Amino acid sequence: MNIIYLSSSCSEEKFNVLMEKGITRKLPQAQKYHCLLMEGIAQNLNGCLYAVSAFPVNRQWTKQIFFPGEKETVGKIQYIYNSFINLSVLRQWTRIIQARKTIGRIYHKNKDCVIICDVLNQSLANAARSSGRKYHIPVVGIVTDVPGHTSGARRKSFSFLRRKVAEFAEKNAARNLEKYDAYLLLTEAMNSVVNKNNKPYIVLEGHCDSKMEQRENKMSDKSMPKIAMYAGGIHKEFGIERLVNAFARGGFSDWELHIYGDGNYQKDLIELTKKVSNVKYHGVQPNSLIVENQLKATLLLNPRLTDAEYVKYSFPSKTMECMASGTPLCTTRLPGMPLEYYPYVYFFDDESEDGMLATLQDVLGKKEAEYHELGMKAKAFVMTEKTNEKQAKKLLDFILTACRK
């Protein structure tokens, strides 16, 4: 069996080049998610893995209009970067046309194929569905967020026109959700809103990098003063404002709160750091640096609020990344988190500012040995059960039994 995997993710080497050229500025969660899953598939696949990728390019960050096609082989993955015109409308249209041509060429060379695609990348998903129908290739849709059921936090900063375009695109993606032959979902709750035709599906809440098994997390390497760390979207809707205010009120003189990311709380956060010396904002940083600093931190945080409807349909990838680091995580009880995770994390059970303060007062007062013990247990759990290689094998087994025609 050969896999044709369509997403906006490119190789790590290619992404670094794009970063250096200023063509893209940050590592989106989708980049890491799909790269790790493709690496896991390649390790388990008895066949070829073709990664048909759209560069993660934002028009406002580069004046380059034409991007030529390229190919790249990294390990067992054959990356195919199709040419496209980087102008409104033409960018999507050229990506669709080129992706269809690429799928056709691969199919005529290796007819035993299955297509896997990111349903949120509309141009490539369009190419995947139409090519699947034309060549009778099963198409598995990966649903990491449900269109119409997201926080919409980032969109609030868009201009009126851009917001309307984003809303139209989201509605279009939602209408197309039922057009796949099978699904990979992050939570069980997704199935009722995504899979209207009762097609085969598998729930894999995420995966962590198997290479983290080799990274040591030592008590002797921890920073002093102790660091509580958050990395992710810093949108008020995500609970980060409550967390920061709670920490600032707590007077934790032997701790610092370090925050990475961007979002609609950024300006207020910068102002607060001028007044509260042990709250540090580090902006957007490469994921490699985030991982390094997670190893040096004493506690990792995720204050994502759970009262919004969309939370049922999400499983933050940072949960896996944090647990794989070996540094303990304190998180809210996200509805999409399976109960098997509960013994390995601390919880914010009261998500109000006062509740978060009470949790911080409790958790930040524990002994360092306790932190290290829980962090090591969490790491052992995800390394045993949830690495990208193990989750990819589950996906391939699912495809072989449920999706082959």
mmCIF file of C-alpha atoms in Angstrom:
data_model
loop_
_atom_site.group_PDB
_atom_site.id
_atom_site.type_symbol
_atom_site.label_atom_id
_atom_site.label_comp_id
_atom_site.label_asym_id
_atom_site.label_seq_id
_atom_site.Cartn_x
_atom_site.Cartn_y
_atom_site.Cartn_z
ATOM 1 C CA MET A 1 0.000 0.000 0.000
ATOM 2 C CA ASN A 2 1.170 3.505 -0.848
ATOM 3 C CA ILE A 3 0.045 6.633 0.970
ATOM 4 C CA ILE A 4 -0.538 10.040 -0.610
ATOM 5 C CA TYR A 5 -0.594 12.511 2.286
ATOM 6 C CA LEU A 6 -1.833 16.052 1.579
ATOM 7 C CA SER A 7 -1.210 18.894 4.041
ATOM 8 C CA SER A 8 0.465 22.284 4.336
ATOM 9 C CA SER A 9 3.365 20.771 6.280
ATOM 10 C CA CYS A 10 6.820 20.578 4.763
ATOM 11 C CA SER A 11 10.018 18.987 6.014
ATOM 12 C CA GLU A 12 11.735 20.486 9.022
ATOM 13 C CA GLU A 13 14.667 21.504 6.832
ATOM 14 C CA LYS A 14 12.381 23.268 4.348
ATOM 15 C CA PHE A 15 10.473 25.007 7.113
ATOM 16 C CA ASN A 16 13.698 26.360 8.599
ATOM 17 C CA VAL A 17 14.622 27.792 5.188
ATOM 18 C CA LEU A 18 11.219 29.480 4.937
ATOM 19 C CA MET A 19 11.734 30.914 8.417
ATOM 20 C CA GLU A 20 15.171 32.278 7.515
ATOM 21 C CA LYS A 21 13.805 33.920 4.366
ATOM 22 C CA GLY A 22 10.915 35.457 6.269
ATOM 23 C CA ILE A 23 8.360 33.618 4.113
ATOM 24 C CA THR A 24 6.791 32.148 7.223
ATOM 25 C CA ARG A 25 7.273 33.385 10.763
ATOM 26 C CA LYS A 26 6.157 30.773 13.209
ATOM 27 C CA LEU A 27 5.679 27.060 13.631
ATOM 28 C CA PRO A 28 1.955 26.362 13.379
ATOM 29 C CA GLN A 29 0.630 23.426 15.349
ATOM 30 C CA ALA A 30 -0.427 21.792 12.080
ATOM 31 C CA GLN A 31 3.187 21.726 10.872
ATOM 32 C CA LYS A 32 4.356 19.650 13.820
ATOM 33 C CA TYR A 33 1.227 17.484 13.988
ATOM 34 C CA HIS A 34 1.368 16.356 10.362
ATOM 35 C CA CYS A 35 5.158 16.056 10.206
ATOM 36 C CA LEU A 36 5.224 13.737 13.204
ATOM 37 C CA LEU A 37 2.332 11.648 11.881
ATOM 38 C CA MET A 38 4.007 11.300 8.486
ATOM 39 C CA GLU A 39 7.255 10.244 10.143
ATOM 40 C CA GLY A 40 5.337 7.625 12.112
ATOM 41 C CA ILE A 41 3.573 6.355 8.991
ATOM 42 C CA ALA A 42 6.879 6.103 7.124
ATOM 43 C CA GLN A 43 8.331 3.957 9.889
ATOM 44 C CA ASN A 44 5.411 1.500 9.698
ATOM 45 C CA LEU A 45 4.512 1.560 6.010
ATOM 46 C CA ASN A 46 5.339 -1.234 3.592
ATOM 47 C CA GLY A 47 5.187 1.006 0.559
ATOM 48 C CA CYS A 48 5.845 4.615 -0.475
ATOM 49 C CA LEU A 49 4.753 7.742 1.365
ATOM 50 C CA TYR A 50 4.238 10.765 -0.890
ATOM 51 C CA ALA A 51 3.823 14.020 1.039
ATOM 52 C CA VAL A 52 2.070 16.447 -1.294
ATOM 53 C CA SER A 53 2.669 19.688 0.521
ATOM 54 C CA ALA A 54 1.605 23.301 0.167
ATOM 55 C CA PHE A 55 4.212 25.708 1.512
ATOM 56 C CA PRO A 56 3.025 27.368 4.746
ATOM 57 C CA VAL A 57 3.208 30.792 3.079
ATOM 58 C CA ASN A 58 1.378 33.923 4.207
ATOM 59 C CA ARG A 59 0.985 36.551 1.481
ATOM 60 C CA GLN A 60 1.620 39.439 3.892
ATOM 61 C CA TRP A 61 5.064 38.043 4.780
ATOM 62 C CA THR A 62 6.535 37.730 1.287
ATOM 63 C CA LYS A 63 6.345 39.573 -2.030
ATOM 64 C CA GLN A 64 7.342 36.466 -3.965
ATOM 65 C CA ILE A 65 4.562 35.766 -6.469
ATOM 66 C CA PHE A 66 5.605 32.526 -8.172
ATOM 67 C CA PHE A 67 6.830 29.518 -6.220
ATOM 68 C CA PRO A 68 8.374 26.841 -8.469
ATOM 69 C CA GLY A 69 7.817 23.166 -7.873
ATOM 70 C CA GLU A 70 10.352 21.154 -5.884
ATOM 71 C CA LYS A 71 10.916 17.628 -4.644
ATOM 72 C CA GLU A 72 12.721 16.475 -1.543
ATOM 73 C CA THR A 73 13.355 13.095 0.056
ATOM 74 C CA VAL A 74 13.747 13.011 3.829
ATOM 75 C CA GLY A 75 14.238 9.524 5.200
ATOM 76 C CA LYS A 76 11.374 7.433 3.834
ATOM 77 C CA ILE A 77 9.180 10.428 2.945
ATOM 78 C CA GLN A 78 9.054 11.827 -0.593
ATOM 79 C CA TYR A 79 7.992 15.462 -0.321
ATOM 80 C CA ILE A 80 6.395 17.042 -3.384
ATOM 81 C CA TYR A 81 6.040 20.829 -3.344
ATOM 82 C CA ASN A 82 3.924 21.839 -6.313
ATOM 83 C CA SER A 83 4.322 25.175 -8.038
ATOM 84 C CA PHE A 84 1.705 27.854 -7.345
ATOM 85 C CA ILE A 85 0.967 31.522 -7.911
ATOM 86 C CA ASN A 86 0.974 33.435 -4.644
ATOM 87 C CA LEU A 87 -1.913 35.796 -5.397
ATOM 88 C CA SER A 88 -5.475 35.876 -4.087
ATOM 89 C CA VAL A 89 -7.742 33.238 -5.674
ATOM 90 C CA LEU A 90 -4.948 32.081 -8.012
ATOM 91 C CA ARG A 91 -3.036 30.594 -5.101
ATOM 92 C CA GLN A 92 -5.861 28.223 -4.189
ATOM 93 C CA TRP A 93 -6.773 27.463 -7.794
ATOM 94 C CA THR A 94 -3.215 26.628 -8.854
ATOM 95 C CA ARG A 95 -2.696 24.482 -5.759
ATOM 96 C CA ILE A 96 -5.834 22.470 -6.548
ATOM 97 C CA ILE A 97 -4.864 21.931 -10.183
ATOM 98 C CA GLN A 98 -1.273 20.965 -9.399
ATOM 99 C CA ALA A 99 -2.267 18.621 -6.549
ATOM 100 C CA ARG A 100 -4.744 16.813 -8.829
ATOM 101 C CA LYS A 101 -2.049 16.330 -11.453
ATOM 102 C CA THR A 102 0.384 15.012 -8.853
ATOM 103 C CA ILE A 103 -2.127 12.529 -7.456
ATOM 104 C CA GLY A 104 -2.879 11.332 -10.976
ATOM 105 C CA ARG A 105 0.804 10.740 -11.734
ATOM 106 C CA ILE A 106 1.296 8.824 -8.485
ATOM 107 C CA TYR A 107 -1.830 6.731 -9.093
ATOM 108 C CA HIS A 108 -0.822 5.701 -12.609
ATOM 109 C CA LYS A 109 2.570 4.644 -11.263
ATOM 110 C CA ASN A 110 1.301 2.911 -8.082
ATOM 111 C CA LYS A 111 -2.397 2.062 -8.267
ATOM 112 C CA ASP A 112 -2.519 0.559 -4.764
ATOM 113 C CA CYS A 113 -3.005 3.912 -3.001
ATOM 114 C CA VAL A 114 -4.860 5.535 -0.127
ATOM 115 C CA ILE A 115 -5.147 9.300 0.231
ATOM 116 C CA ILE A 116 -4.857 10.953 3.648
ATOM 117 C CA CYS A 117 -5.566 14.674 3.829
ATOM 118 C CA ASP A 118 -5.973 17.566 6.228
ATOM 119 C CA VAL A 119 -9.628 18.585 5.804
ATOM 120 C CA LEU A 120 -8.821 22.116 7.014
ATOM 121 C CA ASN A 121 -6.543 22.800 4.039
ATOM 122 C CA GLN A 122 -9.350 23.425 1.587
ATOM 123 C CA SER A 123 -7.392 23.528 -1.654
ATOM 124 C CA LEU A 124 -5.599 20.239 -1.030
ATOM 125 C CA ALA A 125 -8.710 18.637 0.470
ATOM 126 C CA ASN A 126 -10.615 19.597 -2.676
ATOM 127 C CA ALA A 127 -7.942 17.945 -4.798
ATOM 128 C CA ALA A 128 -7.982 14.855 -2.569
ATOM 129 C CA ARG A 129 -11.759 14.372 -2.786
ATOM 130 C CA SER A 130 -12.040 14.944 -6.540
ATOM 131 C CA SER A 131 -9.059 12.702 -7.272
ATOM 132 C CA GLY A 132 -10.404 10.041 -4.954
ATOM 133 C CA ARG A 133 -13.670 9.976 -6.915
ATOM 134 C CA LYS A 134 -11.907 9.975 -10.276
ATOM 135 C CA TYR A 135 -9.466 7.170 -9.520
ATOM 136 C CA HIS A 136 -11.570 5.290 -6.943
ATOM 137 C CA ILE A 137 -8.985 5.864 -4.221
ATOM 138 C CA PRO A 138 -10.177 5.825 -0.574
ATOM 139 C CA VAL A 139 -9.765 9.230 1.064
ATOM 140 C CA VAL A 140 -9.196 9.511 4.827
ATOM 141 C CA GLY A 141 -9.896 12.958 6.243
ATOM 142 C CA ILE A 142 -7.912 14.118 9.274
ATOM 143 C CA VAL A 143 -10.096 16.408 11.390
ATOM 144 C CA THR A 144 -8.053 18.315 13.973
ATOM 145 C CA ASP A 145 -10.709 21.028 14.367
ATOM 146 C CA VAL A 146 -14.369 21.012 13.378
ATOM 147 C CA PRO A 147 -15.240 23.911 11.037
ATOM 148 C CA GLY A 148 -17.929 26.001 12.706
ATOM 149 C CA HIS A 149 -16.945 24.706 16.144
ATOM 150 C CA THR A 150 -13.743 26.603 16.929
ATOM 151 C CA SER A 151 -12.949 29.427 19.326
ATOM 152 C CA GLY A 152 -12.625 31.994 16.546
ATOM 153 C CA ALA A 153 -10.240 33.914 18.786
ATOM 154 C CA ARG A 154 -7.653 34.729 16.134
ATOM 155 C CA ARG A 155 -10.316 35.781 13.640
ATOM 156 C CA LYS A 156 -11.404 38.665 15.881
ATOM 157 C CA SER A 157 -8.238 40.528 14.892
ATOM 158 C CA PHE A 158 -9.041 40.210 11.150
ATOM 159 C CA SER A 159 -10.342 43.053 9.000
ATOM 160 C CA PHE A 160 -14.056 42.926 8.130
ATOM 161 C CA LEU A 161 -13.401 41.589 4.617
ATOM 162 C CA ARG A 162 -10.888 38.991 5.759
ATOM 163 C CA ARG A 163 -13.257 37.852 8.510
ATOM 164 C CA LYS A 164 -16.095 37.366 6.010
ATOM 165 C CA VAL A 165 -13.827 35.396 3.689
ATOM 166 C CA ALA A 166 -12.746 33.188 6.621
ATOM 167 C CA GLU A 167 -16.382 32.611 7.628
ATOM 168 C CA PHE A 168 -17.304 31.636 4.064
ATOM 169 C CA ALA A 169 -14.356 29.262 3.862
ATOM 170 C CA GLU A 170 -15.325 27.677 7.180
ATOM 171 C CA LYS A 171 -18.920 27.107 6.049
ATOM 172 C CA ASN A 172 -17.664 25.572 2.811
ATOM 173 C CA ALA A 173 -15.329 23.251 4.731
ATOM 174 C CA ALA A 174 -18.195 22.210 7.014
ATOM 175 C CA ARG A 175 -20.373 21.291 4.000
ATOM 176 C CA ASN A 176 -17.607 19.113 2.612
ATOM 177 C CA LEU A 177 -16.979 17.171 5.818
ATOM 178 C CA GLU A 178 -19.338 14.362 4.858
ATOM 179 C CA LYS A 179 -17.516 13.669 1.586
ATOM 180 C CA TYR A 180 -14.719 11.469 2.909
ATOM 181 C CA ASP A 181 -14.511 7.684 2.970
ATOM 182 C CA ALA A 182 -13.136 7.498 6.516
ATOM 183 C CA TYR A 183 -11.957 9.782 9.290
ATOM 184 C CA LEU A 184 -9.214 10.281 11.827
ATOM 185 C CA LEU A 185 -10.741 12.263 14.716
ATOM 186 C CA LEU A 186 -9.154 13.740 17.839
ATOM 187 C CA THR A 187 -12.149 13.127 20.115
ATOM 188 C CA GLU A 188 -15.150 10.816 20.152
ATOM 189 C CA ALA A 189 -17.470 13.837 20.327
ATOM 190 C CA MET A 190 -16.327 14.892 16.847
ATOM 191 C CA ASN A 191 -17.992 11.885 15.266
ATOM 192 C CA SER A 192 -21.558 13.108 15.778
ATOM 193 C CA VAL A 193 -20.964 16.399 13.960
ATOM 194 C CA VAL A 194 -18.413 15.258 11.349
ATOM 195 C CA ASN A 195 -19.430 11.773 10.310
ATOM 196 C CA LYS A 196 -23.050 12.220 9.188
ATOM 197 C CA ASN A 197 -22.922 9.186 6.896
ATOM 198 C CA ASN A 198 -21.558 6.782 9.521
ATOM 199 C CA LYS A 199 -18.334 6.080 7.639
ATOM 200 C CA PRO A 200 -15.484 4.215 9.368
ATOM 201 C CA TYR A 201 -13.502 6.347 11.807
ATOM 202 C CA ILE A 202 -10.713 6.103 14.340
ATOM 203 C CA VAL A 203 -10.109 8.345 17.349
ATOM 204 C CA LEU A 204 -6.452 9.214 17.948
ATOM 205 C CA GLU A 205 -6.277 12.225 20.260
ATOM 206 C CA GLY A 206 -2.803 13.112 19.112
ATOM 207 C CA HIS A 207 0.777 11.900 19.272
ATOM 208 C CA CYS A 208 4.118 12.886 20.704
ATOM 209 C CA ASP A 209 7.573 12.730 19.163
ATOM 210 C CA SER A 210 9.112 9.300 19.740
ATOM 211 C CA LYS A 211 12.563 10.932 19.701
ATOM 212 C CA MET A 212 11.750 12.568 23.055
ATOM 213 C CA GLU A 213 12.458 9.160 24.605
ATOM 214 C CA GLN A 214 16.155 10.015 24.287
ATOM 215 C CA ARG A 215 15.871 13.474 25.889
ATOM 216 C CA GLU A 216 16.707 13.458 29.590
ATOM 217 C CA ASN A 217 14.771 15.570 32.046
ATOM 218 C CA LYS A 218 17.043 16.102 35.058
ATOM 219 C CA MET A 219 16.295 17.891 38.304
ATOM 220 C CA SER A 220 19.833 19.272 38.196
ATOM 221 C CA ASP A 221 19.079 21.045 34.896
ATOM 222 C CA LYS A 222 16.056 22.947 36.179
ATOM 223 C CA SER A 223 16.191 26.752 36.085
ATOM 224 C CA MET A 224 16.273 28.829 39.244
ATOM 225 C CA PRO A 225 14.108 30.558 40.212
ATOM 226 C CA LYS A 226 11.614 27.840 39.337
ATOM 227 C CA ILE A 227 9.722 28.377 36.097
ATOM 228 C CA ALA A 228 6.050 27.732 35.389
ATOM 229 C CA MET A 229 5.672 27.815 31.601
ATOM 230 C CA TYR A 230 2.879 28.241 29.064
ATOM 231 C CA ALA A 231 3.365 27.953 25.286
ATOM 232 C CA GLY A 232 0.491 28.312 22.847
ATOM 233 C CA GLY A 233 -2.144 30.778 21.703
ATOM 234 C CA ILE A 234 -2.365 33.677 24.140
ATOM 235 C CA HIS A 235 -6.009 34.471 23.525
ATOM 236 C CA LYS A 236 -8.197 35.624 26.385
ATOM 237 C CA GLU A 237 -10.706 32.939 25.392
ATOM 238 C CA PHE A 238 -8.068 30.312 26.232
ATOM 239 C CA GLY A 239 -7.907 31.287 29.918
ATOM 240 C CA ILE A 240 -4.427 32.797 29.751
ATOM 241 C CA GLU A 241 -5.538 36.175 31.157
ATOM 242 C CA ARG A 242 -7.049 34.500 34.219
ATOM 243 C CA LEU A 243 -3.915 32.429 34.710
ATOM 244 C CA VAL A 244 -1.592 35.438 34.530
ATOM 245 C CA ASN A 245 -3.731 37.507 36.877
ATOM 246 C CA ALA A 246 -3.919 34.627 39.340
ATOM 247 C CA PHE A 247 -0.151 34.177 39.274
ATOM 248 C CA ALA A 248 0.425 37.913 39.701
ATOM 249 C CA ARG A 249 -1.862 37.945 42.739
ATOM 250 C CA GLY A 250 -0.169 34.929 44.300
ATOM 251 C CA GLY A 251 3.127 36.580 45.215
ATOM 252 C CA PHE A 252 5.144 33.496 44.242
ATOM 253 C CA SER A 253 8.548 35.026 44.935
ATOM 254 C CA ASP A 254 10.527 31.863 44.129
ATOM 255 C CA TRP A 255 8.769 31.286 40.807
ATOM 256 C CA GLU A 256 8.629 32.954 37.404
ATOM 257 C CA LEU A 257 5.820 32.581 34.869
ATOM 258 C CA HIS A 258 7.177 32.337 31.299
ATOM 259 C CA ILE A 259 4.785 32.708 28.365
ATOM 260 C CA TYR A 260 5.338 31.969 24.654
ATOM 261 C CA GLY A 261 2.990 32.596 21.731
ATOM 262 C CA ASP A 262 0.776 35.300 20.305
ATOM 263 C CA GLY A 263 -2.872 36.251 20.380
ATOM 264 C CA ASN A 264 -5.356 38.910 21.407
ATOM 265 C CA TYR A 265 -3.997 39.114 24.976
ATOM 266 C CA GLN A 266 -0.517 40.091 23.779
ATOM 267 C CA LYS A 267 -0.723 43.863 24.310
ATOM 268 C CA ASP A 268 -2.247 43.556 27.787
ATOM 269 C CA LEU A 269 0.334 40.937 28.726
ATOM 270 C CA ILE A 270 3.229 43.154 27.674
ATOM 271 C CA GLU A 271 1.846 45.969 29.837
ATOM 272 C CA LEU A 272 1.468 43.626 32.809
ATOM 273 C CA THR A 273 5.056 42.404 32.553
ATOM 274 C CA LYS A 274 6.195 46.003 33.087
ATOM 275 C CA LYS A 275 4.530 45.933 36.495
ATOM 276 C CA VAL A 276 5.014 42.315 37.588
ATOM 277 C CA SER A 277 8.699 41.394 37.461
ATOM 278 C CA ASN A 278 8.307 37.614 37.669
ATOM 279 C CA VAL A 279 5.977 37.358 34.648
ATOM 280 C CA LYS A 280 8.076 37.069 31.465
ATOM 281 C CA TYR A 281 6.739 37.201 27.893
ATOM 282 C CA HIS A 282 9.012 35.691 25.222
ATOM 283 C CA GLY A 283 6.845 36.123 22.118
ATOM 284 C CA VAL A 284 6.806 33.558 19.314
ATOM 285 C CA GLN A 285 9.806 31.209 19.313
ATOM 286 C CA PRO A 286 10.809 28.130 17.274
ATOM 287 C CA ASN A 287 9.378 24.879 18.552
ATOM 288 C CA SER A 288 12.880 23.520 19.124
ATOM 289 C CA LEU A 289 13.485 26.285 21.678
ATOM 290 C CA ILE A 290 10.093 25.675 23.301
ATOM 291 C CA VAL A 291 10.987 22.004 23.801
ATOM 292 C CA GLU A 292 14.389 22.903 25.269
ATOM 293 C CA ASN A 293 12.803 25.300 27.740
ATOM 294 C CA GLN A 294 10.128 22.780 28.726
ATOM 295 C CA LEU A 295 12.944 20.542 29.961
ATOM 296 C CA LYS A 296 14.313 23.382 32.117
ATOM 297 C CA ALA A 297 10.929 24.407 33.549
ATOM 298 C CA THR A 298 9.572 22.935 36.770
ATOM 299 C CA LEU A 299 5.886 23.045 35.789
ATOM 300 C CA LEU A 300 3.987 23.388 32.484
ATOM 301 C CA LEU A 301 0.561 24.985 32.264
ATOM 302 C CA ASN A 302 -2.530 24.822 30.059
ATOM 303 C CA PRO A 303 -5.436 26.917 31.395
ATOM 304 C CA ARG A 304 -7.729 26.274 28.374
ATOM 305 C CA LEU A 305 -11.291 27.040 29.508
ATOM 306 C CA THR A 306 -13.780 24.201 29.100
ATOM 307 C CA ASP A 307 -17.128 26.021 29.066
ATOM 308 C CA ALA A 308 -17.189 26.671 25.296
ATOM 309 C CA GLU A 309 -18.905 24.219 22.936
ATOM 310 C CA TYR A 310 -15.859 23.861 20.662
ATOM 311 C CA VAL A 311 -13.711 22.417 23.459
ATOM 312 C CA LYS A 312 -15.523 19.076 23.147
ATOM 313 C CA TYR A 313 -14.109 18.776 19.663
ATOM 314 C CA SER A 314 -10.475 19.502 20.406
ATOM 315 C CA PHE A 315 -7.467 17.941 22.060
ATOM 316 C CA PRO A 316 -4.618 20.481 22.324
ATOM 317 C CA SER A 317 -1.414 19.097 20.857
ATOM 318 C CA LYS A 318 0.511 20.872 23.603
ATOM 319 C CA THR A 319 -0.850 18.276 26.066
ATOM 320 C CA MET A 320 1.161 15.539 24.356
ATOM 321 C CA GLU A 321 4.212 17.749 23.908
ATOM 322 C CA CYS A 322 4.218 18.726 27.579
ATOM 323 C CA MET A 323 3.836 15.167 28.833
ATOM 324 C CA ALA A 324 6.596 13.906 26.538
ATOM 325 C CA SER A 325 9.025 16.440 28.010
ATOM 326 C CA GLY A 326 8.985 14.818 31.458
ATOM 327 C CA THR A 327 8.065 18.105 33.120
ATOM 328 C CA PRO A 328 4.658 17.833 34.838
ATOM 329 C CA LEU A 329 1.590 19.540 33.390
ATOM 330 C CA CYS A 330 -1.227 21.360 35.165
ATOM 331 C CA THR A 331 -4.273 21.582 32.904
ATOM 332 C CA THR A 332 -8.028 21.944 32.953
ATOM 333 C CA ARG A 333 -10.227 18.856 32.620
ATOM 334 C CA LEU A 334 -10.679 19.117 28.875
ATOM 335 C CA PRO A 335 -13.733 17.119 27.715
ATOM 336 C CA GLY A 336 -11.697 15.501 24.938
ATOM 337 C CA MET A 337 -9.054 14.174 27.318
ATOM 338 C CA PRO A 338 -9.549 10.431 27.938
ATOM 339 C CA LEU A 339 -9.661 9.333 31.579
ATOM 340 C CA GLU A 340 -6.451 7.363 31.115
ATOM 341 C CA TYR A 341 -4.534 10.662 31.216
ATOM 342 C CA TYR A 342 -5.881 11.747 34.594
ATOM 343 C CA PRO A 343 -3.309 10.057 36.883
ATOM 344 C CA TYR A 344 -0.457 11.827 35.095
ATOM 345 C CA VAL A 345 -1.352 15.536 35.358
ATOM 346 C CA TYR A 346 -2.388 18.188 37.879
ATOM 347 C CA PHE A 347 -5.775 19.866 37.327
ATOM 348 C CA PHE A 348 -7.350 23.303 37.492
ATOM 349 C CA ASP A 349 -10.767 22.161 38.719
ATOM 350 C CA ASP A 350 -12.082 25.690 39.279
ATOM 351 C CA GLU A 351 -11.449 27.763 36.157
ATOM 352 C CA SER A 352 -12.239 31.150 37.696
ATOM 353 C CA GLU A 353 -9.348 33.479 38.492
ATOM 354 C CA ASP A 354 -9.766 32.719 42.190
ATOM 355 C CA GLY A 355 -9.893 29.003 41.423
ATOM 356 C CA MET A 356 -6.714 29.148 39.383
ATOM 357 C CA LEU A 357 -5.018 31.066 42.182
ATOM 358 C CA ALA A 358 -6.015 28.363 44.684
ATOM 359 C CA THR A 359 -4.652 25.645 42.386
ATOM 360 C CA LEU A 360 -1.387 27.523 41.890
ATOM 361 C CA GLN A 361 -1.009 28.000 45.623
ATOM 362 C CA ASP A 362 -1.395 24.245 46.062
ATOM 363 C CA VAL A 363 0.642 22.973 43.111
ATOM 364 C CA LEU A 364 3.476 25.513 43.307
ATOM 365 C CA GLY A 365 4.006 24.592 46.934
ATOM 366 C CA LYS A 366 4.912 20.973 46.261
ATOM 367 C CA LYS A 367 8.404 19.524 46.566
ATOM 368 C CA GLU A 368 10.612 19.315 43.493
ATOM 369 C CA ALA A 369 10.934 15.553 43.837
ATOM 370 C CA GLU A 370 7.160 15.213 43.514
ATOM 371 C CA TYR A 371 7.135 17.257 40.324
ATOM 372 C CA HIS A 372 9.884 15.121 38.852
ATOM 373 C CA GLU A 373 8.168 11.862 39.778
ATOM 374 C CA LEU A 374 4.855 12.863 38.191
ATOM 375 C CA GLY A 375 6.598 14.210 35.091
ATOM 376 C CA MET A 376 8.499 10.966 34.609
ATOM 377 C CA LYS A 377 5.310 8.929 34.983
ATOM 378 C CA ALA A 378 3.571 11.104 32.387
ATOM 379 C CA LYS A 379 6.468 10.717 29.979
ATOM 380 C CA ALA A 380 6.550 6.936 30.431
ATOM 381 C CA PHE A 381 2.809 6.792 29.722
ATOM 382 C CA VAL A 382 2.887 8.711 26.432
ATOM 383 C CA MET A 383 6.116 7.043 25.291
ATOM 384 C CA THR A 384 4.520 3.656 25.817
ATOM 385 C CA GLU A 385 1.115 4.439 24.349
ATOM 386 C CA LYS A 386 1.035 7.674 22.323
ATOM 387 C CA THR A 387 4.166 8.215 20.223
ATOM 388 C CA ASN A 388 3.812 9.192 16.579
ATOM 389 C CA GLU A 389 5.071 5.759 15.533
ATOM 390 C CA LYS A 390 2.534 3.897 17.707
ATOM 391 C CA GLN A 391 -0.391 6.114 16.720
ATOM 392 C CA ALA A 392 0.570 5.864 13.049
ATOM 393 C CA LYS A 393 0.556 2.068 13.265
ATOM 394 C CA LYS A 394 -2.983 2.201 14.675
ATOM 395 C CA LEU A 395 -3.999 4.425 11.766
ATOM 396 C CA LEU A 396 -2.467 2.119 9.164
ATOM 397 C CA ASP A 397 -4.094 -0.953 10.747
ATOM 398 C CA PHE A 398 -7.416 0.920 10.612
ATOM 399 C CA ILE A 399 -6.911 1.775 6.938
ATOM 400 C CA LEU A 400 -6.044 -1.796 6.038
ATOM 401 C CA THR A 401 -9.195 -3.178 7.670
ATOM 402 C CA ALA A 402 -11.740 -0.439 7.012
ATOM 403 C CA CYS A 403 -10.730 1.609 3.994
ATOM 404 C CA ARG A 404 -9.268 -0.673 1.327
ATOM 405 C CA LYS A 405 -11.496 -1.204 -1.680
#
